[in-house]
Short mmCIF file of C-alpha atoms in Angstrom, two decimals:
data_model
loop_
_atom_site.label_atom_id
_atom_site.label_comp_id
_atom_site.label_asym_id
_atom_site.label_seq_id
_atom_site.Cartn_x
_atom_site.Cartn_y
_atom_site.Cartn_z
CA MET A 1 -28.00 2.48 -7.53
CA SER A 2 -29.67 -0.68 -6.28
CA GLN A 3 -28.04 -3.02 -4.07
CA GLN A 4 -27.10 -6.29 -5.55
CA MET A 5 -28.69 -9.20 -3.93
CA MET A 6 -27.57 -12.89 -3.15
CA ARG A 7 -28.74 -15.87 -1.61
CA LYS A 8 -27.64 -17.43 1.80
CA VAL A 9 -28.95 -19.67 4.30
CA THR A 10 -30.07 -18.39 7.86
CA GLN A 11 -31.98 -19.76 11.21
CA ASP A 12 -34.07 -17.50 13.54
CA THR A 13 -33.90 -19.88 16.33
CA PHE A 14 -31.64 -23.27 17.51
CA GLY A 15 -32.93 -26.61 16.40
CA GLY A 16 -32.90 -29.31 14.24
CA PRO A 17 -32.11 -29.09 10.21
CA GLU A 18 -35.02 -27.72 9.56
CA VAL A 19 -34.86 -24.46 11.31
CA MET A 20 -32.30 -23.39 8.51
CA ARG A 21 -33.80 -21.47 5.55
CA LEU A 22 -32.82 -19.90 2.01
CA VAL A 23 -33.11 -16.43 1.90
CA GLU A 24 -32.39 -13.14 0.07
CA ALA A 25 -29.92 -10.80 1.50
CA GLU A 26 -27.90 -7.93 0.59
CA ARG A 27 -24.84 -9.08 -1.38
CA PRO A 28 -21.48 -7.52 0.56
CA THR A 29 -18.95 -5.45 -0.34
CA PRO A 30 -15.17 -5.61 -0.13
CA GLY A 31 -13.41 -2.79 1.86
CA PRO A 32 -9.59 -2.05 2.11
CA ALA A 33 -7.39 -5.46 2.06
CA GLU A 34 -10.20 -7.76 1.46
CA VAL A 35 -12.07 -9.63 -1.47
CA LEU A 36 -15.49 -10.76 -2.34
CA VAL A 37 -15.60 -14.35 -3.39
CA ARG A 38 -18.57 -15.88 -5.42
CA VAL A 39 -18.82 -19.06 -3.72
CA GLN A 40 -19.38 -22.14 -5.81
CA ALA A 41 -19.48 -24.93 -2.93
CA SER A 42 -19.39 -24.80 1.16
CA GLY A 43 -18.34 -27.17 2.78
CA VAL A 44 -20.29 -28.74 6.03
CA ASN A 45 -18.58 -29.85 9.40
CA PRO A 46 -19.61 -31.46 12.68
CA THR A 47 -19.10 -28.02 14.20
CA ASP A 48 -21.55 -26.57 11.67
CA TRP A 49 -24.83 -28.88 13.38
CA LYS A 50 -23.29 -28.26 16.46
CA HIS A 51 -23.84 -24.30 16.25
CA ARG A 52 -26.93 -24.79 14.68
CA ALA A 53 -28.43 -26.67 17.59
CA GLY A 54 -27.00 -24.69 20.16
CA GLY A 55 -25.19 -21.48 19.34
CA ARG A 56 -21.55 -22.19 20.74
CA PHE A 57 -19.12 -18.96 19.80
CA LEU A 58 -21.63 -17.49 17.22
CA GLY A 59 -24.23 -16.46 19.99
CA ASP A 60 -27.99 -16.42 19.07
CA PRO A 61 -29.87 -16.40 16.02
CA PRO A 62 -30.24 -15.31 13.28
CA PHE A 63 -26.55 -16.36 12.06
CA THR A 64 -25.31 -18.18 8.85
CA LEU A 65 -23.05 -20.98 8.90
CA GLY A 66 -20.29 -22.58 7.40
CA TRP A 67 -16.17 -22.16 7.16
CA ASP A 68 -15.32 -23.99 4.15
CA VAL A 69 -15.72 -21.99 1.03
CA SER A 70 -14.65 -22.47 -2.74
CA GLY A 71 -15.20 -20.06 -5.60
CA ILE A 72 -13.93 -16.99 -7.68
CA VAL A 73 -12.61 -13.96 -6.67
CA GLU A 74 -15.40 -11.42 -7.91
CA GLU A 75 -14.00 -8.13 -6.59
CA VAL A 76 -10.93 -6.95 -4.71
CA GLY A 77 -10.57 -4.14 -2.68
CA LEU A 78 -8.08 -1.00 -2.15
CA GLY A 79 -4.57 -2.69 -1.30
CA VAL A 80 -5.16 -6.53 -2.38
CA ALA A 81 -2.06 -7.30 -4.30
CA ILE A 82 -1.92 -11.71 -3.93
CA LEU A 83 -5.51 -12.32 -5.78
CA GLN A 84 -7.44 -10.78 -8.48
CA PRO A 85 -10.72 -10.85 -9.94
CA GLY A 86 -11.25 -14.42 -11.86
CA ASP A 87 -8.90 -16.38 -9.07
CA GLU A 88 -10.26 -19.69 -7.83
CA VAL A 89 -9.82 -19.68 -4.40
CA VAL A 90 -10.30 -22.34 -1.48
CA GLY A 91 -10.05 -20.92 1.99
CA MET A 92 -11.45 -21.33 5.69
CA LEU A 93 -13.29 -18.22 7.51
CA PRO A 94 -12.21 -17.08 11.02
CA TYR A 95 -12.80 -19.71 13.20
CA PRO A 96 -14.14 -19.14 15.62
CA GLY A 97 -16.09 -16.61 14.38
CA ALA A 98 -19.02 -15.35 12.49
CA GLY A 99 -19.34 -18.25 9.99
CA GLY A 100 -21.03 -17.12 6.74
CA GLY A 101 -19.91 -19.76 4.51
CA TYR A 102 -23.45 -20.54 3.35
CA SER A 103 -23.86 -17.71 1.30
CA GLU A 104 -23.42 -17.19 -2.33
CA TYR A 105 -20.81 -14.56 -1.76
CA VAL A 106 -18.40 -14.08 0.95
CA VAL A 107 -16.12 -10.95 2.09
CA ALA A 108 -12.74 -11.61 3.95
CA SER A 109 -9.38 -11.13 3.75
CA PRO A 110 -7.26 -12.31 0.78
CA ARG A 111 -4.99 -14.04 2.98
CA THR A 112 -7.86 -16.42 4.45
CA PHE A 113 -7.57 -17.81 0.69
CA VAL A 114 -5.25 -19.83 -1.41
CA ARG A 115 -5.65 -20.41 -5.30
CA ARG A 116 -7.58 -23.58 -6.25
CA PRO A 117 -5.52 -25.58 -8.30
CA ALA A 118 -6.76 -26.33 -11.75
CA SER A 119 -6.60 -30.07 -11.07
CA MET A 120 -8.89 -29.45 -8.11
CA ALA A 121 -13.11 -29.37 -8.30
CA ALA A 122 -14.88 -26.73 -6.80
CA ALA A 123 -16.43 -29.18 -4.50
CA ALA A 124 -12.81 -30.87 -3.38
CA GLY A 125 -11.84 -27.62 -2.59
CA ALA A 126 -14.47 -27.13 -0.09
CA ALA A 127 -14.16 -30.04 1.35
CA LEU A 128 -10.30 -29.62 2.42
CA PRO A 129 -9.82 -26.51 4.55
CA LEU A 130 -10.85 -26.91 7.62
CA VAL A 131 -10.38 -30.72 7.78
CA GLY A 132 -7.11 -30.08 6.40
CA LEU A 133 -6.03 -27.55 8.68
CA THR A 134 -7.15 -28.91 11.87
CA ALA A 135 -5.25 -32.08 11.18
CA TRP A 136 -2.13 -30.26 9.95
CA GLN A 137 -2.28 -28.19 12.97
CA ALA A 138 -3.07 -31.09 15.44
CA LEU A 139 0.00 -33.23 13.98
CA VAL A 140 2.47 -31.34 12.37
CA ASP A 141 2.54 -27.84 14.59
CA VAL A 142 1.22 -29.33 18.00
CA ALA A 143 2.84 -32.66 18.15
CA GLY A 144 5.61 -32.60 16.25
CA VAL A 145 4.91 -35.48 13.94
CA GLN A 146 8.22 -37.30 12.85
CA SER A 147 8.98 -40.32 10.73
CA GLY A 148 8.88 -43.44 12.71
CA ASP A 149 6.27 -42.27 14.88
CA ARG A 150 3.48 -44.66 16.10
CA VAL A 151 -0.06 -42.07 15.58
CA LEU A 152 -3.28 -43.36 16.65
CA VAL A 153 -5.92 -41.48 14.52
CA HIS A 154 -9.66 -42.24 15.88
CA ALA A 155 -12.39 -41.97 13.32
CA ALA A 156 -10.03 -42.39 10.90
CA ALA A 157 -12.50 -42.76 8.04
CA GLY A 158 -14.12 -39.36 9.15
CA GLY A 159 -13.65 -36.00 8.01
CA VAL A 160 -10.40 -34.52 9.88
CA GLY A 161 -9.61 -38.46 10.60
CA HIS A 162 -9.16 -39.48 7.09
CA VAL A 163 -6.86 -36.15 6.14
CA ALA A 164 -4.97 -36.69 9.40
CA VAL A 165 -4.05 -40.39 8.55
CA GLN A 166 -2.63 -38.94 5.05
CA ILE A 167 -0.58 -36.29 6.53
CA ALA A 168 0.87 -38.72 9.52
CA ALA A 169 1.81 -41.10 6.90
CA HIS A 170 2.90 -38.46 4.43
CA HIS A 171 5.65 -37.51 7.56
CA GLY A 172 6.46 -41.20 7.74
CA ALA A 173 4.53 -42.14 11.08
CA HIS A 174 3.01 -45.44 11.67
CA VAL A 175 -0.28 -44.86 11.11
CA ILE A 176 -3.20 -46.91 13.64
CA GLY A 177 -6.37 -45.88 13.09
CA THR A 178 -10.06 -46.63 14.53
CA ALA A 179 -12.75 -47.24 12.48
CA SER A 180 -15.80 -49.66 11.88
CA ARG A 181 -14.86 -53.02 10.25
CA ALA A 182 -16.64 -51.59 6.71
CA LYS A 183 -14.23 -48.78 6.78
CA HIS A 184 -10.89 -50.48 7.20
CA ASP A 185 -9.72 -50.91 3.27
CA ILE A 186 -10.30 -47.45 2.86
CA VAL A 187 -8.41 -46.18 5.78
CA ARG A 188 -5.71 -48.49 4.82
CA GLY A 189 -5.81 -47.01 1.33
CA PHE A 190 -5.15 -43.43 2.79
CA GLY A 191 -2.18 -44.56 4.24
CA ALA A 192 -2.40 -46.48 7.39
CA ALA A 193 -0.49 -49.31 8.43
CA GLU A 194 -3.16 -50.73 11.04
CA VAL A 195 -6.83 -50.54 11.30
CA ILE A 196 -8.87 -51.66 14.63
CA ASP A 197 -12.36 -51.78 14.80
CA TYR A 198 -13.62 -50.19 17.85
CA ARG A 199 -16.73 -51.82 17.72
CA THR A 200 -15.11 -55.55 18.48
CA THR A 201 -11.91 -54.41 19.64
CA ASP A 202 -10.94 -52.19 22.84
CA PHE A 203 -7.84 -50.11 21.50
CA SER A 204 -6.53 -49.26 24.75
CA ALA A 205 -5.99 -53.22 25.61
CA ASP A 206 -4.46 -53.68 22.38
CA LEU A 207 -2.03 -51.00 21.58
CA SER A 208 1.01 -49.74 23.37
CA ASP A 209 4.03 -47.40 22.99
CA ILE A 210 1.94 -44.48 21.10
CA ASP A 211 3.89 -41.51 20.24
CA VAL A 212 0.96 -39.28 19.16
CA VAL A 213 -2.79 -39.39 19.66
CA LEU A 214 -5.28 -37.79 17.37
CA ASP A 215 -8.53 -37.58 19.71
CA THR A 216 -11.76 -36.90 17.38
CA ILE A 217 -14.05 -37.52 19.84
CA GLY A 218 -13.41 -36.80 23.15
CA ASP A 219 -15.26 -38.18 26.64
CA ASP A 220 -13.45 -41.27 27.94
CA TYR A 221 -11.50 -41.82 24.48
CA GLY A 222 -8.76 -39.51 25.75
CA PRO A 223 -7.90 -41.35 28.70
CA ARG A 224 -8.27 -44.68 27.16
CA SER A 225 -5.96 -43.51 24.72
CA ILE A 226 -2.88 -42.14 27.05
CA SER A 227 -3.31 -45.62 28.57
CA THR A 228 -1.62 -46.70 25.23
CA MET A 229 1.07 -43.92 25.31
CA ARG A 230 4.64 -44.37 25.73
CA ASN A 231 6.38 -42.07 28.48
CA GLY A 232 7.02 -38.39 26.71
CA GLY A 233 3.96 -38.97 24.31
CA ARG A 234 1.71 -35.89 22.57
CA TYR A 235 -1.67 -36.18 22.76
CA VAL A 236 -4.19 -33.98 20.81
CA SER A 237 -7.68 -33.25 20.95
CA ILE A 238 -9.95 -31.52 19.02
CA THR A 239 -12.76 -31.61 21.20
CA PRO A 240 -11.64 -29.27 23.78
CA ALA A 241 -15.46 -28.50 25.06
CA ASN A 242 -15.65 -32.73 25.63
CA VAL A 243 -12.77 -33.85 27.96
CA HIS A 244 -13.10 -36.32 30.33
CA PRO A 245 -12.60 -34.92 33.79
CA ASP A 246 -9.54 -37.62 34.30
CA LEU A 247 -7.71 -36.84 31.22
CA ALA A 248 -4.99 -34.67 33.39
CA THR A 249 -4.68 -36.62 36.14
CA THR A 250 -4.00 -39.73 33.47
CA ALA A 251 -2.11 -37.83 31.58
CA GLU A 252 0.51 -36.75 34.06
CA GLN A 253 0.51 -40.20 35.80
CA ALA A 254 1.57 -41.40 32.22
CA GLY A 255 3.97 -38.42 31.58
CA VAL A 256 2.03 -37.40 28.19
CA SER A 257 1.92 -33.85 26.98
CA THR A 258 -1.87 -33.38 25.97
CA ALA A 259 -2.96 -30.30 23.83
CA LEU A 260 -6.74 -28.92 23.56
CA MET A 261 -7.02 -27.37 20.63
CA LEU A 262 -9.66 -25.41 18.04
CA VAL A 263 -8.35 -24.87 14.46
CA GLU A 264 -7.30 -21.57 13.25
CA ARG A 265 -6.95 -19.80 9.99
CA ASP A 266 -3.66 -20.39 8.49
CA HIS A 267 -2.37 -19.02 5.07
CA ALA A 268 1.17 -20.54 4.93
CA SER A 269 -0.20 -24.20 6.40
CA LEU A 270 -3.16 -24.05 3.98
CA THR A 271 -0.93 -23.11 1.16
CA GLU A 272 1.20 -26.52 1.69
CA ILE A 273 -2.12 -28.64 2.34
CA VAL A 274 -3.11 -27.60 -1.22
CA ARG A 275 0.15 -28.41 -2.97
CA LEU A 276 -0.05 -31.57 -1.41
CA ALA A 277 -3.46 -32.38 -2.86
CA GLU A 278 -2.51 -30.88 -6.01
CA GLU A 279 0.72 -33.27 -6.11
CA GLY A 280 -1.67 -36.37 -5.28
CA ALA A 281 -0.09 -36.88 -2.06
CA LEU A 282 -3.30 -35.92 -0.10
CA ARG A 283 -7.14 -36.27 -1.31
CA VAL A 284 -10.30 -35.29 0.35
CA GLU A 285 -12.95 -38.18 0.57
CA LEU A 286 -16.30 -36.92 -0.59
CA ALA A 287 -19.17 -38.34 1.46
CA ALA A 288 -21.68 -36.58 -0.38
CA THR A 289 -22.98 -33.49 -2.21
CA PHE A 290 -26.00 -31.11 -1.87
CA PRO A 291 -27.35 -28.42 -3.40
CA ILE A 292 -27.84 -25.77 -1.51
CA GLU A 293 -31.46 -26.24 -1.20
CA SER A 294 -31.05 -29.13 0.21
CA VAL A 295 -28.82 -28.13 3.10
CA ALA A 296 -31.33 -29.60 5.53
CA GLU A 297 -30.94 -32.87 3.92
CA ALA A 298 -26.94 -32.58 4.16
CA HIS A 299 -27.10 -31.82 8.02
CA ALA A 300 -28.95 -34.81 8.39
CA LEU A 301 -26.97 -36.89 6.77
CA GLY A 302 -24.14 -35.44 8.73
CA GLU A 303 -25.66 -35.97 12.17
CA GLN A 304 -26.76 -39.61 11.55
CA GLY A 305 -22.83 -40.41 11.21
CA GLY A 306 -21.37 -43.38 9.35
CA THR A 307 -19.99 -41.42 6.01
CA THR A 308 -16.62 -41.66 5.10
CA GLY A 309 -15.09 -38.27 4.57
CA LYS A 310 -16.74 -34.95 4.03
CA ILE A 311 -20.30 -33.37 2.71
CA VAL A 312 -20.24 -30.57 0.51
CA LEU A 313 -23.07 -28.02 -0.65
CA THR A 314 -22.96 -26.78 -3.92
CA TRP A 315 -24.43 -23.50 -5.52
CA GLN A 316 -25.03 -24.83 -8.99
CA GLY A 317 -28.02 -27.39 -8.18
CA HIS A 318 -25.53 -30.46 -8.52
CA GLU A 319 -27.06 -33.70 -8.37
CA VAL A 320 -27.31 -35.45 -5.09
CA SER A 321 -24.37 -38.29 -4.76
CA SER A 322 -23.76 -40.41 -1.52
CA ARG A 323 -20.79 -42.55 -0.39
CA ARG A 324 -21.31 -44.57 3.11
CA ARG A 325 -19.29 -47.45 3.63
#
């Protein structure tokens, strides 16, 4: 019997968006305790273009990028009991790991995925897992955000930032976000009580008594953020490879705990995040959707900056749409 084929994005060298190309490859087969998912949409994250340009955790090319997927279970392997063919699912492939989300089919553990609510479109599902898990793990698992906390979220209109604002507000925090002036209304709509224009205002001179900081930027944002925090505050950075050399000393002097984290696959937390989305307590903003054939354009848009929310690749040839605020 001939091997079934699929399409996937690959690259043979590091470089700009143009190095990615769509090719045919053998379709994977699920083994014991694995499921095969037909991908409807693949999320695009900053980590994707950073890996495309420099490798990071994936080693040398060739490789296929992507960790966010939304699709339909096609086959299940021996022993799989929590999913069945036909289930619509969303999930984050193991990170850091082999990636592979920019593929027409992916194979993974069934606990990589949770069922996608009927009210959630495939593109929205692909936009949620990595940013949702990053924000949840940073704020809930690491920082232990509580009602009444003053929480500062940097890049509050970005992929992780706009979800983090919603999660912190859902937990009863007083959320302060940094964003360009044009994005203040949408950040308030996500639940921020205050928004600071980082282009015109020095947040470190304007804020004090901050309990929790979610730093999505790194560099000098670390020490500057800690200068706004109370003794006993919790600083969490999701850019552990981009840490200012003065961070540890500044934090120790201020009595602030620091955590440098990478997102992890987490079935229980993803289940909770999807539940919040289904109930309307959390929404993911789509900055743009591109057909998979336009993957280079999707990366180029993301690297330009200035988008609100997430960029998604679709496998249905959806018309490109974009929001830049």
